[in-house]
PDB file of C-alpha atoms in Angstrom:
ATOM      1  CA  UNK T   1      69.467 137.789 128.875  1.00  0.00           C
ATOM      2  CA  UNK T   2      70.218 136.306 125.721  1.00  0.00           C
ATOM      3  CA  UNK T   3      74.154 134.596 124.794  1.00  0.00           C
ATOM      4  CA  UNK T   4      76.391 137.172 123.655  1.00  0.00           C
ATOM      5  CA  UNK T   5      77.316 137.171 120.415  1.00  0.00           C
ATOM      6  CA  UNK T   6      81.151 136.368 121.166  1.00  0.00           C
ATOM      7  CA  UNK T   7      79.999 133.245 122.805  1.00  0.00           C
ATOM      8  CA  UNK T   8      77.626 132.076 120.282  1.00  0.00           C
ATOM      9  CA  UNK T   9      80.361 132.310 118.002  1.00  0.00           C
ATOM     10  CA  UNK T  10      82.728 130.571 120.199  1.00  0.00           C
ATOM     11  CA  UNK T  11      80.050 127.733 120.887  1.00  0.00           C
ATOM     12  CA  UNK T  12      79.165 127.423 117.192  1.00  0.00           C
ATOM     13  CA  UNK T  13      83.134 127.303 116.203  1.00  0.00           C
ATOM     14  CA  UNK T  14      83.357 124.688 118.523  1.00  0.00           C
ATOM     15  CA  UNK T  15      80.772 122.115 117.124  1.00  0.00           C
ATOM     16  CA  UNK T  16      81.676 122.087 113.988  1.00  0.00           C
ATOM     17  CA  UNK T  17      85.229 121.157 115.534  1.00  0.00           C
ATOM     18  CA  UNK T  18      83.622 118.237 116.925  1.00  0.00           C
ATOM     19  CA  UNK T  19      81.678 117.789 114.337  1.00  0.00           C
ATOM     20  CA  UNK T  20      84.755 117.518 111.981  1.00  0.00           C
ATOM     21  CA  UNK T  21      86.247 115.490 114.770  1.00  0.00           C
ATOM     22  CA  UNK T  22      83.319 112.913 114.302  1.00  0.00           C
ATOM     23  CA  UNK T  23      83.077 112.429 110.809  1.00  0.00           C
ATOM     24  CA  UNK T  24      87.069 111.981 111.208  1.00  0.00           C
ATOM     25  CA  UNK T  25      86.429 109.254 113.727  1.00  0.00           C
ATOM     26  CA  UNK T  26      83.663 107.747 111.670  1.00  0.00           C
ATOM     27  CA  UNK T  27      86.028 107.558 109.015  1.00  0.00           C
ATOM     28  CA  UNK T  28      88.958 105.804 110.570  1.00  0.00           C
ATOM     29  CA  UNK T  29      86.321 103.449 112.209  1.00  0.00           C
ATOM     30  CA  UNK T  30      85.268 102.123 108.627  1.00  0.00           C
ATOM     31  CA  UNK T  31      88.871 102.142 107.135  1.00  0.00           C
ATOM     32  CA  UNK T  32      90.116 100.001 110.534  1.00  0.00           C
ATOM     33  CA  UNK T  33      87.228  97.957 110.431  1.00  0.00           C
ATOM     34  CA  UNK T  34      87.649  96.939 106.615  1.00  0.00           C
ATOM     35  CA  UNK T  35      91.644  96.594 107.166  1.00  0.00           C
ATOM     36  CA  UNK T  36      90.261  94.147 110.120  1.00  0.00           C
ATOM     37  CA  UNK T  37      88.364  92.473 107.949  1.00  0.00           C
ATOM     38  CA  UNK T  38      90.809  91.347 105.011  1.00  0.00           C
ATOM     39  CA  UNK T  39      93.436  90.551 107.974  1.00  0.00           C
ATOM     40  CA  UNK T  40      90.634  88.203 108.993  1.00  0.00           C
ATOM     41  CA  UNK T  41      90.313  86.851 105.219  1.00  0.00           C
ATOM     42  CA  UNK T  42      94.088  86.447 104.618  1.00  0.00           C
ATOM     43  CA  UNK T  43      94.429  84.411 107.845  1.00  0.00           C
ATOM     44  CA  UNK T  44      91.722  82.500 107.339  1.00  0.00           C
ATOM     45  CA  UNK T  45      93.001  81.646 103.778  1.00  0.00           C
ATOM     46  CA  UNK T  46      96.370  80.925 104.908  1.00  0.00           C
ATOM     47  CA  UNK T  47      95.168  78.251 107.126  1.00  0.00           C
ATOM     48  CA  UNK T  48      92.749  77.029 105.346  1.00  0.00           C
ATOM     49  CA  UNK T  49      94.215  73.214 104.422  1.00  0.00           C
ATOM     50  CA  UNK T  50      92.494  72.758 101.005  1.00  0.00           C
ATOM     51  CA  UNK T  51      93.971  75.978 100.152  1.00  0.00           C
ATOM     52  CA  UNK T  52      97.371  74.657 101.386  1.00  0.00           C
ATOM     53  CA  UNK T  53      96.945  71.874  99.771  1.00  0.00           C
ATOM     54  CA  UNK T  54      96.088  73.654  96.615  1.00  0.00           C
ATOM     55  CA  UNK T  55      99.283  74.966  96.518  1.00  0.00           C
ATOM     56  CA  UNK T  56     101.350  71.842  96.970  1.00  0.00           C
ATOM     57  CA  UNK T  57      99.513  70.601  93.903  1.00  0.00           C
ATOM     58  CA  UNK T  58     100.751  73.902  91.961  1.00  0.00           C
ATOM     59  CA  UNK T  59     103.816  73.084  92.825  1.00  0.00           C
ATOM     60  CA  UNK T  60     103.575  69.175  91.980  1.00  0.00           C
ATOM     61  CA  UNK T  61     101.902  70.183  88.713  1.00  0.00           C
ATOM     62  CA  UNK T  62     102.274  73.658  87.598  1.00  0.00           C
ATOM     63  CA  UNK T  63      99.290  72.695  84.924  1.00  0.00           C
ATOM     64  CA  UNK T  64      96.679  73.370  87.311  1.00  0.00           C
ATOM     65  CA  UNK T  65      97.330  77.102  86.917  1.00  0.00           C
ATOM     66  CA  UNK T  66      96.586  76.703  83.427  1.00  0.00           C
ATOM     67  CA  UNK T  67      93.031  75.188  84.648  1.00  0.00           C
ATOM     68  CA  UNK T  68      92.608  77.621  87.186  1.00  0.00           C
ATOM     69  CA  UNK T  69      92.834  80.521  84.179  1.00  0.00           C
ATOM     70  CA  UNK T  70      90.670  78.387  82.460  1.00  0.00           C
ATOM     71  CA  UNK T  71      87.394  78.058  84.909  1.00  0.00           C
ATOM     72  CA  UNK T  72      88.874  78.978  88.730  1.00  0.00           C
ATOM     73  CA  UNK T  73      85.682  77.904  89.815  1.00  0.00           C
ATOM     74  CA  UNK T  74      85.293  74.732  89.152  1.00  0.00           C
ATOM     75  CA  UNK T  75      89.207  73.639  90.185  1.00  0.00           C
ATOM     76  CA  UNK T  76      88.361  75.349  93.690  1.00  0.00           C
ATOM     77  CA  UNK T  77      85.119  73.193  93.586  1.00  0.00           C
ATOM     78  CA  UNK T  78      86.454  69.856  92.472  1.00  0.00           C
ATOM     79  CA  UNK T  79      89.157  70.563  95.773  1.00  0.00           C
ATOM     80  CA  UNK T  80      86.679  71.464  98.423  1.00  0.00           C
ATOM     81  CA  UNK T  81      88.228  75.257  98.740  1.00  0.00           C
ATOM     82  CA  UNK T  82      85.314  77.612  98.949  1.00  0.00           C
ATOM     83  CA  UNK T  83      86.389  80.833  98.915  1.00  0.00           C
ATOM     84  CA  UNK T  84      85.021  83.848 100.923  1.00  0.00           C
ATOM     85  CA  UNK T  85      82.602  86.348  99.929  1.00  0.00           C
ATOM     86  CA  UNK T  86      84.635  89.395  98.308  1.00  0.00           C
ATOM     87  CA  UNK T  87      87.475  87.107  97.160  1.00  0.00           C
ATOM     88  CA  UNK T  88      87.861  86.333  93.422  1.00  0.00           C
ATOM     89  CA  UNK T  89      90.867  83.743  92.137  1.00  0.00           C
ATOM     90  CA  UNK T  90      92.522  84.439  88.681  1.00  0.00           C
ATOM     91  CA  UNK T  91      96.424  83.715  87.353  1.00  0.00           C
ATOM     92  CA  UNK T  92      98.092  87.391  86.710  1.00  0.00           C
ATOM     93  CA  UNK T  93     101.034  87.490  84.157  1.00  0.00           C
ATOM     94  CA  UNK T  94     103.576  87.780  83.927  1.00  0.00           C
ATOM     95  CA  UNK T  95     104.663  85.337  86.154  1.00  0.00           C
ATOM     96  CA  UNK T  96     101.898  83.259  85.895  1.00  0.00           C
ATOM     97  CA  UNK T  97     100.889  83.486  89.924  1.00  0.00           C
ATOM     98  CA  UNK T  98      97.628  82.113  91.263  1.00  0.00           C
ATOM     99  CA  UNK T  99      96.100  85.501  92.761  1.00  0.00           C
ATOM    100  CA  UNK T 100      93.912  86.228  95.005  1.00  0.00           C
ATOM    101  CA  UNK T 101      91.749  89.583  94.915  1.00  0.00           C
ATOM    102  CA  UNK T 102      89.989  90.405  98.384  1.00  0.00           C
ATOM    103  CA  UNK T 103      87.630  93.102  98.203  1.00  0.00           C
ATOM    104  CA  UNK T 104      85.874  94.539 101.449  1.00  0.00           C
ATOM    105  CA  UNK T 105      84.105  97.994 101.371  1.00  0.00           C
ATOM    106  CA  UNK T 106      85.550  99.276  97.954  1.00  0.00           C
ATOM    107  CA  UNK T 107      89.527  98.240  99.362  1.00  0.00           C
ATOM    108  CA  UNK T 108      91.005  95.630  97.158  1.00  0.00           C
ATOM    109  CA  UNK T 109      93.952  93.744  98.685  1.00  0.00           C
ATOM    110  CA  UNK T 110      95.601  91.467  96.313  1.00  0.00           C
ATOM    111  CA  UNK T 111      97.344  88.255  97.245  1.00  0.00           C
ATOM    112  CA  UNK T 112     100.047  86.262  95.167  1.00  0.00           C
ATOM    113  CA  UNK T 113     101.579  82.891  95.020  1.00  0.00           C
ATOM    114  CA  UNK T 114     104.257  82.528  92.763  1.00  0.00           C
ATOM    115  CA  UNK T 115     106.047  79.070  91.810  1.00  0.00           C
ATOM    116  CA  UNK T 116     109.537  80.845  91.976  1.00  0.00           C
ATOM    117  CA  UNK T 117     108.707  83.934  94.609  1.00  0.00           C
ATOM    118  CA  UNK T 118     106.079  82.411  97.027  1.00  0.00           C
ATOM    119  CA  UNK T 119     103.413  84.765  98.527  1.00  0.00           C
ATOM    120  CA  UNK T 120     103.618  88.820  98.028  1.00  0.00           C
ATOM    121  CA  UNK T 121     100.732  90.821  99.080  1.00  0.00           C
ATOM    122  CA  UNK T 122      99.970  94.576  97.837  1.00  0.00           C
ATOM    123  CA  UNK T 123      96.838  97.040  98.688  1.00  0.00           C
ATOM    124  CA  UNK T 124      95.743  97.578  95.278  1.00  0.00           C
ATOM    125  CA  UNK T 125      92.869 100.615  96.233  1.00  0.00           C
ATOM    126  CA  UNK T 126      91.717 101.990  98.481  1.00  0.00           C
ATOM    127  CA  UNK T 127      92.491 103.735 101.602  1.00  0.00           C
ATOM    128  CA  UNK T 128      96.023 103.441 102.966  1.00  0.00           C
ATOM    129  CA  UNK T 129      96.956 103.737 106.879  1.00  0.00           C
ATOM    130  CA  UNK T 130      99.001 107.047 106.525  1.00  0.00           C
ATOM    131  CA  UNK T 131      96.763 108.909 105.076  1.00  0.00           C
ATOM    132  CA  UNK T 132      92.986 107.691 105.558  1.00  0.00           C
ATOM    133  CA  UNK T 133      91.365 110.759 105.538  1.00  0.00           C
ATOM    134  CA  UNK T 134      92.759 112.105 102.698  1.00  0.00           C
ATOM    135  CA  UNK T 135      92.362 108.819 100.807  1.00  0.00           C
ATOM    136  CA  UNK T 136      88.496 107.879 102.131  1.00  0.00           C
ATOM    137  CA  UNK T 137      87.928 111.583 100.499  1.00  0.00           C
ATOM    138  CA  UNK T 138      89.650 110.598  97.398  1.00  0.00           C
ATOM    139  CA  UNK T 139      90.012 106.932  96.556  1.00  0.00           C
ATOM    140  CA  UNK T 140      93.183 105.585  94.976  1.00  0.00           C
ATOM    141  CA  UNK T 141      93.745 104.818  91.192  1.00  0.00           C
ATOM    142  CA  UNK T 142      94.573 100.763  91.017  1.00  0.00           C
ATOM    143  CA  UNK T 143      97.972  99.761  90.593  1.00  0.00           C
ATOM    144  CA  UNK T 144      99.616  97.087  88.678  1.00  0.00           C
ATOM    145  CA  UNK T 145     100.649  94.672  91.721  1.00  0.00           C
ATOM    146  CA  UNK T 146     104.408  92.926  91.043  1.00  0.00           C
ATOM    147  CA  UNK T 147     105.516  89.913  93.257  1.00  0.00           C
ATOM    148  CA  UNK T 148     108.855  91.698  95.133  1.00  0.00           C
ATOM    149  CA  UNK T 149     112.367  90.584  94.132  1.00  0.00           C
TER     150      UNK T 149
END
């Protein structure tokens, strides 16, 4: 006797409920594993002494930031900081703060240290924690990031 129709419907209804339910899961997987991630990156950058002591030095001689616009590179180099992959260093106007840009699976989370306002942090793009599966469906515009008051 073959499945009634009723319950073929029912059955079929049902899997692509779970198969919804899946690509939901798969979804929030990748968005906390990449929030993991830069958590990871930020911590390790916090503690990180040449980084720390890359700071004092800003703050000793707030010149460096003018070599650190010039070639970032080579000032982490000559001070033994060795960044991780996905993070870039440039100075961002206007307030002249050494920034940070750490990008893991198409999120960029941006990190600032400013000489009057000390660290801010903002989620530049990607997806956010309220709404991840609207936002791994369609990805966030970049915004401007501004050190808080």
């Amino acid at each position: 006797m073959p499945i009634p129709d009723i319950h073929r419907q029912r059955l079929d209804r049902a899997l692509r409920e779970h198969d919804r339910a899946l690509e939901r899961i798969s979804r929030e997987k990748i968005r906390l594993e990449t929030e993991e991630e830069i958590h990871r990156i930020l911590l390790a950058l916090g503690r990180d002494p040449g980084v720390l002591d890359g700071l004092c030095a800003i703050h000793e001689d707030p010149e460096i930031i003018d070599e650190l616009e010039k070639d970032a590179d080579s000032v982490l180099q000559e001070r033994g900081v060795s960044l991780p992959s996905g993070v870039t260093i440039r100075v961002a106007e206007p307030h002249r703060a050494v920034q940070a840009d750490i990008s893991v699976r198409g999120t960029v989370f941006v990190v600032q240290w400013d000489l009057e306002l000390g660290l801010s942090t903002a989620l530049a793009s990607g997806p956010t924690p309220a709404d991840a599966e609207a936002a791994a469906e369609t990805p966030r515009p970049r915004t401007a990031h501004r050190p808080g008051p």
